[in-house]
């Protein structure tokens, strides 16, 4: 088995290294969320961190990794004697797959022993394996809601409760939660986002010299992993020793009351919700002081902690980009700076906030040991993991819709004509009525339409399909097998089962859909006030799709053709960005817009056949250029559709209603989207 890529050999990414190290020093820092584009070493640097964590002592034979010095009194493998044998092992790194089941995460009844030996036995899950270690979730934003709920409970309580199939178990589950995500693929639920103590935004460097060093080191590692790891072993050993020293010094670090008031003032100044931000910032500041070799928290420790703990907590809207105004941070720190030093004997306080972050004094290296040019002091120049074979390109810019996407259905023609363009503003989003796909589907779990799958409320049981059961419905399986035990010659405990006894549960809940927006951006929609209302309505529908865990896509038609401004994706944020920059003007090729939508749905049906589409056409119904609207609408037969009628004024032609008849769609006047919700509230 090849060694992991060395932590010290990763080029740059200083903030990410520091956030991970602070959590290694103090698990109370609350974990790390790593946001960034593909190919930026997110996964590899997290896996490399595990090798730097100090080993832990565990009770021998305990499946739940109890600390022999303070064993869990409720451990299912306990109670453990005070003098129980123990062993020392490396800190665990447990990876949670996006498609894992609840049983795999939390644990469940050991079905094999239950059915063959007639005993109740608990099989631990990944939360038990991660206790006192690292739980790593790659693509954490793609986790299903049921897994997110389990993680929320365990992260908040430090305990995992399992109540299912006649098994009632609780065990300790305290772990360092590290998640990585690409924001292009969708955002996190706010509840889970707040559970991450620190967050870091990473991007691939645009400096050619650093990029070249990344490639050199990666080549050297791929050619000789053992030799590469050996060359970086001194730096890795020094880093591990420094983490261990900081951990040992952590209890002695003081947080003066003046610095605590400074932390709370900064959190209040950024208007973050709740008090978790204050706690996390305080723990991170103490950890940073220990990492720097100080025994008292200073202004610089507070500043570093706030930069890592607050960006993801100051978001007021799902479409707000995370970030922190560092000028405001410095102003808040200046306003709350104590008059005198926290500790007259502490040289760090006397030197003030201008002191370099490194512990070696002026001119010393940064805290993570890296140089500004990406090299390590005394370390070999060989390739870094930063590209990790994932590709080095960043996402297409959101500055203009359609960048990097198929140009138009009308060949090489531009999607607009020579008419002047105008970009209307977008208002504040509002609540919209719930739009659902009729019938019951079997798509991915979500919150929009009725669906059957692995999650939801159990409404019955059935024989499994040809691939075998996806899960076992234990009561139904036992009931099916019980009448045949005498004929099968059962003797003693346990049941004699056959394949035709197995039953799987039928669960009904909610599924997510593909919401495809087809937006008319032609000149007939170009009055600034009118297009602002249209954009605001579509943004409100996008927000509703975000909350209901849908995939979204955006087709825009204007001029001489239609453009796929946003291919189907889980990143509603990207859709909002394209919508804000959407220009208007030109003629109205309605048929091309519908034909492009039909093609997008055809391709997506092949990629994800279980996800049912919901088509939302936003138009006034006019068609001043292009092909036959009736033929284009026929290609969308059978797709659940909604036409948002944008026609305004005292005299209306009703063209959107005619289009809705052709599509078999429901018609919603643009001005009624917000009114429908308020009327339902009053009626209720």
XYZ file of C-alpha atoms in Angstrom, residues 170-439:
270
model
C -26.178 4.710 22.843
C -22.438 5.224 22.575
C -19.992 8.124 22.575
C -19.312 9.681 19.185
C -16.954 12.634 19.524
C -14.978 13.236 16.373
C -13.311 15.893 14.287
C -15.719 16.552 11.408
C -13.981 17.517 8.163
C -15.966 18.064 4.996
C -14.981 19.068 1.495
C -17.292 20.418 -1.173
C -17.390 22.103 -4.545
C -19.935 24.958 -4.300
C -20.774 24.487 -7.997
C -22.519 21.241 -7.063
C -24.822 22.752 -4.452
C -24.768 24.345 -1.026
C -25.065 22.883 2.455
C -28.119 23.059 4.658
C -27.645 25.937 7.141
C -27.991 23.570 10.124
C -25.035 21.452 9.006
C -23.040 24.471 7.859
C -23.151 25.885 11.385
C -21.801 22.619 12.849
C -18.445 23.153 11.170
C -16.299 25.250 13.456
C -13.989 26.679 10.799
C -14.276 27.132 7.067
C -11.699 27.758 4.349
C -12.203 28.765 0.733
C -9.481 27.324 -1.512
C -8.571 28.115 -5.087
C -5.776 26.901 -7.300
C -2.938 29.406 -7.454
C -2.710 31.542 -10.581
C 1.055 32.027 -10.103
C 2.886 30.029 -12.823
C 5.885 29.322 -10.574
C 3.743 27.748 -7.860
C 1.748 25.752 -10.407
C 5.004 24.420 -11.850
C 6.124 23.351 -8.372
C 2.812 21.531 -7.889
C 3.416 19.524 -11.054
C 7.056 18.732 -10.134
C 6.130 17.375 -6.744
C 3.197 15.400 -8.082
C 5.377 13.788 -10.733
C 7.996 12.851 -8.135
C 5.365 11.322 -5.826
C 3.750 9.292 -8.617
C 7.154 7.999 -9.758
C 8.329 6.904 -6.289
C 5.778 7.307 -3.456
C 7.981 5.664 -0.799
C 11.056 7.672 -1.739
C 9.086 10.916 -1.892
C 7.558 10.277 1.534
C 11.002 9.447 2.941
C 12.452 12.740 1.667
C 9.681 14.643 3.451
C 9.814 12.516 6.615
C 11.863 15.063 8.637
C 9.325 17.831 7.948
C 6.440 15.482 8.777
C 8.088 14.404 12.037
C 8.745 18.022 13.026
C 5.129 18.947 12.313
C 3.794 16.023 14.344
C 6.092 16.945 17.244
C 4.954 20.556 17.146
C 1.294 19.511 17.199
C 1.986 17.274 20.191
C 3.743 20.136 22.030
C 0.861 22.488 21.317
C -1.652 19.915 22.580
C 0.330 19.504 25.792
C 0.544 23.281 26.282
C -3.128 23.932 25.481
C -4.495 23.625 29.081
C -2.061 26.283 30.276
C -3.062 28.915 27.693
C -5.014 31.786 29.255
C -7.853 33.672 27.573
C -7.923 37.080 29.302
C -11.333 38.586 29.907
C -10.445 41.550 27.701
C -9.775 39.195 24.762
C -13.001 37.308 25.462
C -14.947 40.578 25.301
C -13.115 41.363 22.070
C -14.226 38.030 20.604
C -17.862 38.556 21.564
C -17.789 42.131 20.222
C -16.464 40.899 16.867
C -19.139 38.182 16.636
C -21.860 40.700 17.529
C -20.457 43.187 15.031
C -20.797 40.652 12.210
C -24.370 39.859 13.352
C -23.894 36.098 13.399
C -26.760 33.951 14.685
C -26.528 32.234 18.058
C -23.512 31.881 20.340
C -21.713 28.968 18.699
C -19.557 31.435 16.766
C -18.315 32.998 20.012
C -17.426 29.599 21.481
C -15.679 28.356 18.356
C -13.729 31.583 17.916
C -12.563 31.436 21.527
C -11.441 27.798 21.239
C -9.662 28.510 17.938
C -7.894 31.558 19.410
C -6.641 29.486 22.347
C -5.483 26.734 19.970
C -3.669 29.282 17.807
C -1.884 30.712 20.824
C -0.724 27.215 21.818
C 0.376 26.552 18.224
C 2.428 29.759 18.273
C 4.043 28.812 21.582
C 2.273 31.478 23.648
C 0.624 31.019 27.021
C -1.843 33.906 26.657
C -4.221 34.778 23.813
C -3.327 37.948 21.871
C -5.055 40.172 19.331
C -3.448 38.246 16.459
C -4.863 34.972 17.795
C -8.340 36.518 17.905
C -7.977 37.872 14.383
C -6.847 34.555 12.911
C -9.629 32.685 14.700
C -12.309 35.125 13.517
C -11.108 34.880 9.901
C -11.647 31.111 10.016
C -14.737 30.870 12.234
C -17.040 33.615 10.942
C -17.193 33.652 7.100
C -19.799 30.876 6.784
C -21.871 32.187 9.701
C -22.477 35.696 8.403
C -24.537 34.572 5.395
C -28.007 36.073 5.570
C -29.325 34.491 2.386
C -28.621 31.112 0.696
C -27.325 32.994 -2.359
C -24.854 35.115 -0.393
C -21.259 34.097 -1.004
C -19.408 33.267 2.207
C -16.693 35.699 3.136
C -15.503 38.205 5.693
C -14.884 41.928 5.414
C -11.372 42.076 6.883
C -11.470 45.867 7.047
C -14.540 45.634 9.291
C -12.792 42.950 11.324
C -9.791 45.213 11.911
C -12.076 48.125 12.823
C -13.898 45.995 15.393
C -10.616 44.782 16.830
C -9.322 48.375 17.052
C -12.483 49.552 18.783
C -12.245 46.817 21.428
C -8.473 46.710 21.872
C -7.573 46.810 25.600
C -5.747 49.928 26.812
C -2.900 47.930 28.372
C -1.260 44.570 27.724
C -3.077 41.436 28.895
C 0.089 40.235 30.570
C 2.976 42.672 31.235
C 5.411 39.774 31.188
C 4.232 38.522 27.804
C 6.469 39.797 24.953
C 3.754 39.097 22.410
C 1.480 41.711 23.964
C 4.289 44.252 24.029
C 5.041 43.731 20.347
C 1.399 44.225 19.375
C -0.539 43.060 16.379
C 2.239 43.697 13.885
C 4.215 40.681 15.056
C 4.591 38.028 12.339
C 2.422 34.943 12.712
C 5.351 32.543 12.757
C 6.740 31.544 16.159
C 10.336 32.224 15.205
C 10.178 36.006 15.465
C 10.547 38.603 12.712
C 11.267 37.061 9.368
C 10.304 33.589 10.609
C 8.280 31.165 8.513
C 4.466 30.991 8.640
C 2.824 28.746 11.212
C 2.405 25.856 8.801
C 6.081 25.857 7.869
C 5.560 26.825 4.231
C 7.341 29.583 2.330
C 5.577 32.221 0.307
C 6.849 30.617 -2.893
C 5.327 27.266 -1.995
C 8.577 25.588 -0.902
C 9.374 24.140 2.519
C 12.460 25.150 4.497
C 15.023 22.445 4.033
C 12.545 20.317 2.125
C 13.096 18.829 -1.304
C 11.616 20.453 -4.365
C 9.336 17.777 -5.688
C 5.681 17.757 -6.849
C 2.702 18.584 -4.708
C -0.642 17.002 -4.466
C -2.468 20.183 -5.283
C -3.687 18.928 -8.651
C -4.246 15.352 -7.504
C -5.206 14.196 -10.959
C -8.537 16.018 -10.686
C -7.811 18.673 -13.283
C -6.513 22.146 -12.614
C -9.115 24.346 -14.230
C -11.538 26.469 -12.259
C -15.236 26.869 -12.932
C -16.469 29.021 -15.733
C -17.061 32.613 -14.775
C -20.557 33.574 -13.762
C -20.115 37.045 -15.161
C -22.115 36.305 -18.295
C -24.696 33.622 -18.852
C -23.730 30.775 -21.094
C -19.942 31.084 -20.836
C -18.460 27.752 -21.724
C -21.880 26.283 -22.599
C -23.375 25.225 -25.955
C -23.880 28.405 -27.914
C -27.287 28.177 -29.538
C -29.678 25.890 -31.329
C -29.487 28.126 -34.378
C -25.998 27.053 -35.405
C -23.299 29.690 -35.163
C -25.777 32.508 -34.845
C -25.465 34.611 -31.738
C -28.261 34.141 -29.203
C -29.266 37.782 -29.685
C -29.420 40.281 -32.473
C -28.021 43.764 -32.761
C -30.638 45.298 -30.461
C -29.197 47.089 -27.422
C -28.847 45.040 -24.253
C -30.039 45.949 -20.781
C -29.360 44.218 -17.462
C -32.177 44.744 -14.975
C -31.680 44.584 -11.231
C -33.065 41.816 -9.013
C -35.309 42.462 -6.023
C -35.500 40.601 -2.710
C -36.876 37.043 -3.100
C -40.265 36.139 -1.646
C -42.103 32.930 -0.796
C -43.735 31.181 -3.750
C -46.464 28.535 -3.961
C -45.308 24.927 -3.891
C -45.095 23.467 -7.395
C -45.140 19.669 -7.494
C -44.866 16.923 -10.086
C -48.000 14.776 -10.114
C -47.886 11.077 -9.234
